[in-house]
mmCIF file of C-alpha atoms in Angstrom:
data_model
loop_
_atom_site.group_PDB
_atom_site.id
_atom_site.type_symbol
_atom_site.label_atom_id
_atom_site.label_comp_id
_atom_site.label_asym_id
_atom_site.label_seq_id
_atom_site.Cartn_x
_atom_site.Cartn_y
_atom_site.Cartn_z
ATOM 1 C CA UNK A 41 -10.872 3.624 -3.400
ATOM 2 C CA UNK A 42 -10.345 0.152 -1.936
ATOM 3 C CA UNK A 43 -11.833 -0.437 1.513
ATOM 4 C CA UNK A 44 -10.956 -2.871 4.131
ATOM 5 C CA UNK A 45 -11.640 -5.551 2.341
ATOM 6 C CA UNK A 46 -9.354 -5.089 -0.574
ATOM 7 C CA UNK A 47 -6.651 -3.774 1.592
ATOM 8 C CA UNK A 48 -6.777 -6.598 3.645
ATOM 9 C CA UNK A 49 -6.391 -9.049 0.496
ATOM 10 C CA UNK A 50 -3.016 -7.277 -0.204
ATOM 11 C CA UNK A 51 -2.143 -7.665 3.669
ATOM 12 C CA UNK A 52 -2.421 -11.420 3.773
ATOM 13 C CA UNK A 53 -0.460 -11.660 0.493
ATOM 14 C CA UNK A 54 2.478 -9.228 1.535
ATOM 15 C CA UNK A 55 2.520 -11.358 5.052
ATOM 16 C CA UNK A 56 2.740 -14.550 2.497
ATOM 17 C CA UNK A 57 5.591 -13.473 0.585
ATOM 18 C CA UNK A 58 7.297 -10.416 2.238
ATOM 19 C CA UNK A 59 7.603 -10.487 6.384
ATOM 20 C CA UNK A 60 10.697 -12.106 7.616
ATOM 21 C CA UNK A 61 12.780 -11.080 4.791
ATOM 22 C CA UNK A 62 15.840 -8.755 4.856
ATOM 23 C CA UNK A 63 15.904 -5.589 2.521
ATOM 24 C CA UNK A 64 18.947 -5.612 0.272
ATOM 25 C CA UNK A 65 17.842 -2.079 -1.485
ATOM 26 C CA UNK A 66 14.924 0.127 -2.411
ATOM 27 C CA UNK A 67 14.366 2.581 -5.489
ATOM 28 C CA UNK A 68 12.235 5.612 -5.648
ATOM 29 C CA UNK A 69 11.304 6.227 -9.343
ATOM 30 C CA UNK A 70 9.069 8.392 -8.786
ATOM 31 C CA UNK A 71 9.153 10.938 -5.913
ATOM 32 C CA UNK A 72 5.448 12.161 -5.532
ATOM 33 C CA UNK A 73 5.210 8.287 -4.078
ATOM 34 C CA UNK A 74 7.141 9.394 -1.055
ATOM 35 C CA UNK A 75 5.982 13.098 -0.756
ATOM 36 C CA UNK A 76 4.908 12.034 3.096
ATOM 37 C CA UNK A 77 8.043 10.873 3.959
ATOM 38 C CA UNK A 78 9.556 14.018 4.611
ATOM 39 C CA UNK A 79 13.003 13.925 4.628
ATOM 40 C CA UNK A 80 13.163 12.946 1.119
ATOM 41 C CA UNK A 81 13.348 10.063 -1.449
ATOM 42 C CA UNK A 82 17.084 8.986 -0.629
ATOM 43 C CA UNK A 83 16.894 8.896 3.403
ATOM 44 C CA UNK A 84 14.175 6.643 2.614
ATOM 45 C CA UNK A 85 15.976 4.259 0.508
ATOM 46 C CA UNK A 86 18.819 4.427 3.409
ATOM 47 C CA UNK A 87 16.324 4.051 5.788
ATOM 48 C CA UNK A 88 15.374 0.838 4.189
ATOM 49 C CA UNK A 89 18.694 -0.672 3.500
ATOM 50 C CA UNK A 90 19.471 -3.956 5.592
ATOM 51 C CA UNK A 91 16.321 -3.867 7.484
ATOM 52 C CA UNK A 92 13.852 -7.154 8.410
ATOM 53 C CA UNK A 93 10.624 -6.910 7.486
ATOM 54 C CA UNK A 94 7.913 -8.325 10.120
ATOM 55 C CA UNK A 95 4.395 -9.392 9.886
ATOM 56 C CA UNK A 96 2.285 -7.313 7.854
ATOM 57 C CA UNK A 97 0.094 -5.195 9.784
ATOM 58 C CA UNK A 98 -3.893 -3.413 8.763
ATOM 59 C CA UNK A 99 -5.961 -1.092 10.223
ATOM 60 C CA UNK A 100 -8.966 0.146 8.270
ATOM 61 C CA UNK A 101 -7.587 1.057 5.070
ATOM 62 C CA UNK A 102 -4.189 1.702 5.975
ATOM 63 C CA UNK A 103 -1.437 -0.881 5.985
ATOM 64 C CA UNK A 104 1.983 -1.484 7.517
ATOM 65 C CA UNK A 105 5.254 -3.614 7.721
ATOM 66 C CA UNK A 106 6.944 -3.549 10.751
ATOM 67 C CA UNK A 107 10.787 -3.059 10.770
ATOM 68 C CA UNK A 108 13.430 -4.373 13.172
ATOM 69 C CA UNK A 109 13.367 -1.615 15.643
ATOM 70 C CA UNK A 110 10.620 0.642 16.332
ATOM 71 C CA UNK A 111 9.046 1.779 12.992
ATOM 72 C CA UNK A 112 7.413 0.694 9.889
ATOM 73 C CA UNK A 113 6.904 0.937 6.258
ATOM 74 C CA UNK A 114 3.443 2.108 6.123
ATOM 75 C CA UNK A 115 1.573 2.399 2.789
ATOM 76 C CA UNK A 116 -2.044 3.525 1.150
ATOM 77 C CA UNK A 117 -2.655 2.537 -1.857
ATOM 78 C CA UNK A 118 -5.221 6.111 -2.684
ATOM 79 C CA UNK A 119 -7.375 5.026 -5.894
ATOM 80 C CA UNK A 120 -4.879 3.035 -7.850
ATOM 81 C CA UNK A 121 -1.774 2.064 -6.115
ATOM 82 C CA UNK A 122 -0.952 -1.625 -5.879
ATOM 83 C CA UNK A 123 1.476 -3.763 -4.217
ATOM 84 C CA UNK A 124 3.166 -6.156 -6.332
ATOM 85 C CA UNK A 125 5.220 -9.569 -5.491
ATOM 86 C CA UNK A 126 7.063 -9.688 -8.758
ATOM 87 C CA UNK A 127 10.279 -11.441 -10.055
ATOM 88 C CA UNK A 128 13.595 -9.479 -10.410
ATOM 89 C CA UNK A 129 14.295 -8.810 -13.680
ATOM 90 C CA UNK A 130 10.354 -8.506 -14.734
ATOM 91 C CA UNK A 131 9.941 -5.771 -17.526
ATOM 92 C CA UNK A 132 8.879 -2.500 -14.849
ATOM 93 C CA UNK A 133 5.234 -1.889 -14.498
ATOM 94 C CA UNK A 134 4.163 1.581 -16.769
ATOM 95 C CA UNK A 135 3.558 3.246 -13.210
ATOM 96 C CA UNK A 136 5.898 1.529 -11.288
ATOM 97 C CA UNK A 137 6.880 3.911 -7.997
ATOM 98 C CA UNK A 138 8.837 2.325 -5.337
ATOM 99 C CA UNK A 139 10.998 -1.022 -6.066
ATOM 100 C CA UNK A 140 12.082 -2.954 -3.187
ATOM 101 C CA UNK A 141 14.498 -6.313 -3.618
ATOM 102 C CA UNK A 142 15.788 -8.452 -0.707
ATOM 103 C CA UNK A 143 19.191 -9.866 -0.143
ATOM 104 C CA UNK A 144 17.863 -13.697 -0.817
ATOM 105 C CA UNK A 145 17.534 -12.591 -4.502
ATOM 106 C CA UNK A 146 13.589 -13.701 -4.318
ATOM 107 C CA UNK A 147 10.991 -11.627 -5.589
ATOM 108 C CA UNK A 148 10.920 -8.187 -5.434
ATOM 109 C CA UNK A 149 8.060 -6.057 -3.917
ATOM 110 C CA UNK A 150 6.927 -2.949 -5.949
ATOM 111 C CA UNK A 151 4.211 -0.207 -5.378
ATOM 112 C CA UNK A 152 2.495 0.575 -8.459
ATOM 113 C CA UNK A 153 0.212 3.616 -8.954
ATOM 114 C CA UNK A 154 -1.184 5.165 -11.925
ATOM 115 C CA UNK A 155 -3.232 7.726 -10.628
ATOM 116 C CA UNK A 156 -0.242 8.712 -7.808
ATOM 117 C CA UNK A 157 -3.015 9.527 -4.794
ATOM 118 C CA UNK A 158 -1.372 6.440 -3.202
ATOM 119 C CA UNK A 159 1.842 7.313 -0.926
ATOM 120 C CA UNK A 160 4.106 5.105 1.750
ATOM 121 C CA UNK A 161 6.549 6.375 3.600
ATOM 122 C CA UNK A 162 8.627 4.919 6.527
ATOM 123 C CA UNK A 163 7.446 6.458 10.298
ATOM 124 C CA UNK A 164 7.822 5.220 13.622
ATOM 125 C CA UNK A 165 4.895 3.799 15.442
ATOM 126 C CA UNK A 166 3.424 4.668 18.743
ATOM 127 C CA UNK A 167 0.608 3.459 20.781
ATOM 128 C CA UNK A 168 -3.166 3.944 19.982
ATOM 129 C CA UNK A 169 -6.189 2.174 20.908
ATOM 130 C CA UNK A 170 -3.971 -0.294 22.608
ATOM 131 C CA UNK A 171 -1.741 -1.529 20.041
ATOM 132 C CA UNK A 172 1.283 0.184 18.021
ATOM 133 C CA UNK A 173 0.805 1.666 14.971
ATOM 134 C CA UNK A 174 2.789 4.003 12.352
ATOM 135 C CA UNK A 175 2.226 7.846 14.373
ATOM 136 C CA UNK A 176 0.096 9.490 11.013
ATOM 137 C CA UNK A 177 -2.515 7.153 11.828
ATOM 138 C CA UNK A 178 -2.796 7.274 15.364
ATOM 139 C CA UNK A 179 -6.090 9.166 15.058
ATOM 140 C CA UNK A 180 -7.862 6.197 12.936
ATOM 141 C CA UNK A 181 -10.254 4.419 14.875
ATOM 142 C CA UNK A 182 -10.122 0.655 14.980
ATOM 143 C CA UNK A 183 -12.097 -1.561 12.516
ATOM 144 C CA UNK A 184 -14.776 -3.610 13.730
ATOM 145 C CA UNK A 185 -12.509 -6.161 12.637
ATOM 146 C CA UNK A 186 -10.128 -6.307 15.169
ATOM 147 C CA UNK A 187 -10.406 -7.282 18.859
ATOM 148 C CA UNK A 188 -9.959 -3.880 20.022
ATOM 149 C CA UNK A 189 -13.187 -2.654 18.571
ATOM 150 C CA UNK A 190 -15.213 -1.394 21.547
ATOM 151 C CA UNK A 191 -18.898 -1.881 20.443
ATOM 152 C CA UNK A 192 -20.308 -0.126 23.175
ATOM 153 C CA UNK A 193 -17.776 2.933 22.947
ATOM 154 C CA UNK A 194 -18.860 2.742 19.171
ATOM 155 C CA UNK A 195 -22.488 2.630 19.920
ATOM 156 C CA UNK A 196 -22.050 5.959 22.424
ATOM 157 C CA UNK A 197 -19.755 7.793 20.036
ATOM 158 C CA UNK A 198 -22.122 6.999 17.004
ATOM 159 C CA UNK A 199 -25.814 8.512 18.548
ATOM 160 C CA UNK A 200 -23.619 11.400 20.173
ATOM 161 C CA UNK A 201 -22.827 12.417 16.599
ATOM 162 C CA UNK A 202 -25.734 13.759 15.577
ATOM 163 C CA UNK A 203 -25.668 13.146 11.738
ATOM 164 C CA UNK A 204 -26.707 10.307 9.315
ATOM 165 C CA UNK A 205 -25.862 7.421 9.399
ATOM 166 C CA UNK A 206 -23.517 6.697 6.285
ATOM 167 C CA UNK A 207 -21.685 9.724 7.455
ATOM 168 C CA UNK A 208 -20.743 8.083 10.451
ATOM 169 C CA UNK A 209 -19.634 5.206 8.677
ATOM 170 C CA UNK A 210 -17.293 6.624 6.651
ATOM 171 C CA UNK A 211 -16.267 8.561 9.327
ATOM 172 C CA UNK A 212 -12.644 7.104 9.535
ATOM 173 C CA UNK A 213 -12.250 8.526 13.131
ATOM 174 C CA UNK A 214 -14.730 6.816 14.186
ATOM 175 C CA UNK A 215 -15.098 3.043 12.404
ATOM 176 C CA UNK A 216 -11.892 2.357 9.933
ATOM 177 C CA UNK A 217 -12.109 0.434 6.926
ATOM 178 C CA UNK A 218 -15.841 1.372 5.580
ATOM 179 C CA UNK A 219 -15.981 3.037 2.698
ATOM 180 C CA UNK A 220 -18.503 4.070 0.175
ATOM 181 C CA UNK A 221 -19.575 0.281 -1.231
ATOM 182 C CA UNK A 222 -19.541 -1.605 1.912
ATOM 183 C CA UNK A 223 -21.661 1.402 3.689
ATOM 184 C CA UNK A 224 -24.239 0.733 1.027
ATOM 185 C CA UNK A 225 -24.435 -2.568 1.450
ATOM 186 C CA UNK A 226 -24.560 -2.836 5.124
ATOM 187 C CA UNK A 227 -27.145 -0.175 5.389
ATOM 188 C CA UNK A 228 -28.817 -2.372 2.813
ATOM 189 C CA UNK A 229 -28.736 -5.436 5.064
ATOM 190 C CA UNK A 230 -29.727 -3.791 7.726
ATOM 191 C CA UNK A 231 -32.594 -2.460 6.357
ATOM 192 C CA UNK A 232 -31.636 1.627 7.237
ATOM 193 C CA UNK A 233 -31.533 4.203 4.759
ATOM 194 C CA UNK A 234 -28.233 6.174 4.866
ATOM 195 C CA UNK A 235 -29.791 9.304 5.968
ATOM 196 C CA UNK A 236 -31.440 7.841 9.462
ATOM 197 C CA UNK A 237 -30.299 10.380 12.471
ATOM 198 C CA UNK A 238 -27.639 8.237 14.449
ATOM 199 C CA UNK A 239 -29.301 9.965 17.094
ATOM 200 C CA UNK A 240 -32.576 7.765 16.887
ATOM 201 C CA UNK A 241 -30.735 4.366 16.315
ATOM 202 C CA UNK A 242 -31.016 2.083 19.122
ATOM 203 C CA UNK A 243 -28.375 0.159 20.845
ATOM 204 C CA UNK A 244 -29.664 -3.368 19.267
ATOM 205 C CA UNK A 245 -30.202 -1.585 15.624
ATOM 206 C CA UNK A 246 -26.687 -0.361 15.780
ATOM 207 C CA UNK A 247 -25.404 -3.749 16.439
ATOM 208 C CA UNK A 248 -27.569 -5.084 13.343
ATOM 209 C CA UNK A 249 -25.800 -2.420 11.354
ATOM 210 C CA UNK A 250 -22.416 -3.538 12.597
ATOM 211 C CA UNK A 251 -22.956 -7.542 11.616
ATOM 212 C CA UNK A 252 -24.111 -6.613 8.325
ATOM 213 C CA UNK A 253 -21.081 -4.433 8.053
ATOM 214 C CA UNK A 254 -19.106 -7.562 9.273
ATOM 215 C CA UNK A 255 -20.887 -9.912 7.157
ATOM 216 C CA UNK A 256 -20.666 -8.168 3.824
ATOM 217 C CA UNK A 257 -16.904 -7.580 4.520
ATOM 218 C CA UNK A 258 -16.301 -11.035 5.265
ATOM 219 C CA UNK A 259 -17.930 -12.237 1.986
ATOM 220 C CA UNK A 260 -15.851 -9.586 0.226
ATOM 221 C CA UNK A 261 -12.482 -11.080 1.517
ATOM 222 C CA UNK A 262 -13.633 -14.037 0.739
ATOM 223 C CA UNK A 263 -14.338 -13.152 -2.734
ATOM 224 C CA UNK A 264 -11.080 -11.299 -3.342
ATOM 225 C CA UNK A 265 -12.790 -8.023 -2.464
ATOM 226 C CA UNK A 266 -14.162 -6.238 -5.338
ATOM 227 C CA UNK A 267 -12.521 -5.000 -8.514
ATOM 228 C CA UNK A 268 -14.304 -2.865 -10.935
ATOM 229 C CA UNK A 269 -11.312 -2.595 -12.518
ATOM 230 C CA UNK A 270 -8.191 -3.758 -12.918
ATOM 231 C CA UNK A 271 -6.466 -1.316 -10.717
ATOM 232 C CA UNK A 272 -7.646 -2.920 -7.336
ATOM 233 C CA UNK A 273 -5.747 -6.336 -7.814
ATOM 234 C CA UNK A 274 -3.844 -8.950 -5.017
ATOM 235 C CA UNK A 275 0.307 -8.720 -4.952
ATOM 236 C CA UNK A 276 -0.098 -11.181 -7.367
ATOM 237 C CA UNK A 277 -2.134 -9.161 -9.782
ATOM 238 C CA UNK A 278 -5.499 -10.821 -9.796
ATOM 239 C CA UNK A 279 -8.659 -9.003 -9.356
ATOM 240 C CA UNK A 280 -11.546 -9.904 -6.805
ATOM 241 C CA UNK A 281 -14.628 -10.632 -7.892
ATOM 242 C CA UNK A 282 -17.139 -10.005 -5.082
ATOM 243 C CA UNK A 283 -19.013 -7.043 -7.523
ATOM 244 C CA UNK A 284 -20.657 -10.093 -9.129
ATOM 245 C CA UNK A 285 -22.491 -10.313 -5.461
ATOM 246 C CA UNK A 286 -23.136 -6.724 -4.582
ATOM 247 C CA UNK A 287 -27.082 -6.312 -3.415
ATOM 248 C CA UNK A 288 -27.331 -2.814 -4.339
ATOM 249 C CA UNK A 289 -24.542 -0.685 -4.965
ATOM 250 C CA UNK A 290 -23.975 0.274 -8.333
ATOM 251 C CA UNK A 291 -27.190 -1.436 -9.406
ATOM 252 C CA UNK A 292 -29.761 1.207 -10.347
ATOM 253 C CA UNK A 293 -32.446 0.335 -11.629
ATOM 254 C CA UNK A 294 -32.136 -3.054 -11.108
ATOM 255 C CA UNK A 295 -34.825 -5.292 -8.901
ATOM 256 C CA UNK A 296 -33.686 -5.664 -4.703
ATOM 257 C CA UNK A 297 -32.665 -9.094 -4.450
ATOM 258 C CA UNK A 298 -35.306 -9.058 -1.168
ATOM 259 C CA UNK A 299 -38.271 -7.509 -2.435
ATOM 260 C CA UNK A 300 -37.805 -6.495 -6.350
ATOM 261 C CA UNK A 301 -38.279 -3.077 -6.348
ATOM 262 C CA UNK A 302 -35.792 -1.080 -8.378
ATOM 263 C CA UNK A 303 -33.002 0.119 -6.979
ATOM 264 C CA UNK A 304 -32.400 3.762 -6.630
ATOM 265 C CA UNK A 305 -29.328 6.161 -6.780
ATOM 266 C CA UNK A 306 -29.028 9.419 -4.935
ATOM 267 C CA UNK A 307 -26.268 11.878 -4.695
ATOM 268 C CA UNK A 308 -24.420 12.064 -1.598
ATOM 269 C CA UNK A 309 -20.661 14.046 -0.490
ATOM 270 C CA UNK A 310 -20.199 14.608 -4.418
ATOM 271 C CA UNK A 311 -20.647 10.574 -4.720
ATOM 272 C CA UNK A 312 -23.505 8.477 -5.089
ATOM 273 C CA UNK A 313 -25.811 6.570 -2.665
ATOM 274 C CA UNK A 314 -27.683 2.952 -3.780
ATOM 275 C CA UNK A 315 -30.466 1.837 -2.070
ATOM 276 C CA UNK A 316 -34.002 0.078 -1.895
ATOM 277 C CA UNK A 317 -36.940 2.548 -1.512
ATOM 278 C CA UNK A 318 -39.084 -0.090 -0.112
ATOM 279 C CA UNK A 319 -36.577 -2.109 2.064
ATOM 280 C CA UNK A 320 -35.091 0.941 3.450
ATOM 281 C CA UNK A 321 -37.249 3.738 3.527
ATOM 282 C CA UNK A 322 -36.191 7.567 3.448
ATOM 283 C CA UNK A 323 -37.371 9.009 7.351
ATOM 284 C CA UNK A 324 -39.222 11.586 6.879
ATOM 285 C CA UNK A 325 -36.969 14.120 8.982
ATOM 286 C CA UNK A 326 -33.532 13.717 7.982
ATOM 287 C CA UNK A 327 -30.522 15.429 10.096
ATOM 288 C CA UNK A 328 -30.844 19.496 9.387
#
């Protein structure tokens, strides 16, 4: 599932080429697409009709575009969906969802899933965390991305949990955006194995795990984000390429860029875990 990174890629691009334009029409082709927004696939096309689109909008994985007014197209793209800046008139994608033209006959903005996980739906937004967002995500926590991000708050909430320590980073209620790739390779960075207690992480270790989760997102954007296929792509279609630089995940097996031990893979939450045995020991009591 793309992470912050990758969602972020799509954000800048839909801010390029989408906010500040005027919606002429949208079409639902398919209506599992819109099965949040609950009064239906045609009150959402209405809904749409004539509105301006504002600055595109991210928290964690979840994305937005503001509306004149007080609500928002909101949108999560689930394991395959895309977002798509294409021409009108463009043979339609072999999963296209959701078309969207605007009345300056430019390009058209399409949502794209093959696997249909992905949904948007239009919702009004409300405060949270100090700043407005669409109401079904209201209970997301901030990213440690934006200025909001209380590290200390983080820090208190994190040890209070009482669990290990990827589990609290994927905990979307508690850090946004961190997923299953960009856990591993923080923890990775930081030197911690993903099964540490939260409880026994120190303030200034919990800040080293928070750069590194920084740092390895910030290289990721940089890079595109990371595609292992061509399903996570930009509105314009191209794929990331920051897997060429991941230190450990997916990579059993192969030496630890720090120290050359094989990497290892264990099975966590019906997924996998990557790590270095050496560089990141397993503690000896792990959370019961």
């Amino acid at each position: 599932m793309p992470e912050l990174p990758e969602v972020e890629v799509v954000r800048r691009g839909l801010e390029r080429w989408v906010s500040g334009r005027v919606i002429a029409h949208a079409e639902v082709l398919h209506p599992r697409a819109v099965r949040r927004h609950v009064p239906g696939a045609e009150e959402f096309s209405s809904r749409l009709t004539g509105r301006t689109v504002g600055v595109a909008e991210r928290r964690g994985k979840y994305l937005w575009l503001p509306l004149d007014g007080s609500d928002a197209i909101l949108a999560h793209l689930g394991m395959s969906g895309q977002l798509l800046v294409v021409e009108p008139g463009s043979p339609p994608e072999k999963h296209l969802r959701v078309r969207i033209g605007f009345t300056d006959g430019g390009a058209e903005l399409r949502f794209v899933d093959q696997r249909t996980f992905g949904h948007v739906l239009v919702t009004a937004l409300a405060p949270a965390g100090g700043r407005a967002v669409p109401e079904p995500i209201t209970h997301i926590a901030a990213d440690p991305f934006e200025e909001l991000f209380d590290e200390e708050l983080f820090s208190r909430r994190l040890r209070a949990r009482q669990t290990e320590v990827k589990r609290a980073l994927l905990d979307q209620s508690l850090i946004s955006g961190v997923g299953n790739i960009y856990a591993d390779e923080a923890l990775w960075r930081a030197r911690l194995h993903g099964a540490r207690p939260t409880g026994a992480l120190t303030r200034p270790r919990i800040t080293e795990l928070l750069t590194a989760a920084r740092e390895v997102m910030a290289a990721a954007l940089s890079e595109g984000g990371t595609s292992f296929d061509s399903l996570y792509v930009n509105v314009n279609g191209e794929s990331g390429y920051f897997d060429r630089s991941l230190a450990v995940y997916g990579r059993r097996d192969e030496p630890c860029p720090r120290c050359g031990t094989p990497i290892i893979r264990e099975s966590f939450m019906n997924r996998s875990s990557y790590s270095c045995p050496r560089c990141q020991p397993r503690p000896r009591k792990a959370v019961s």
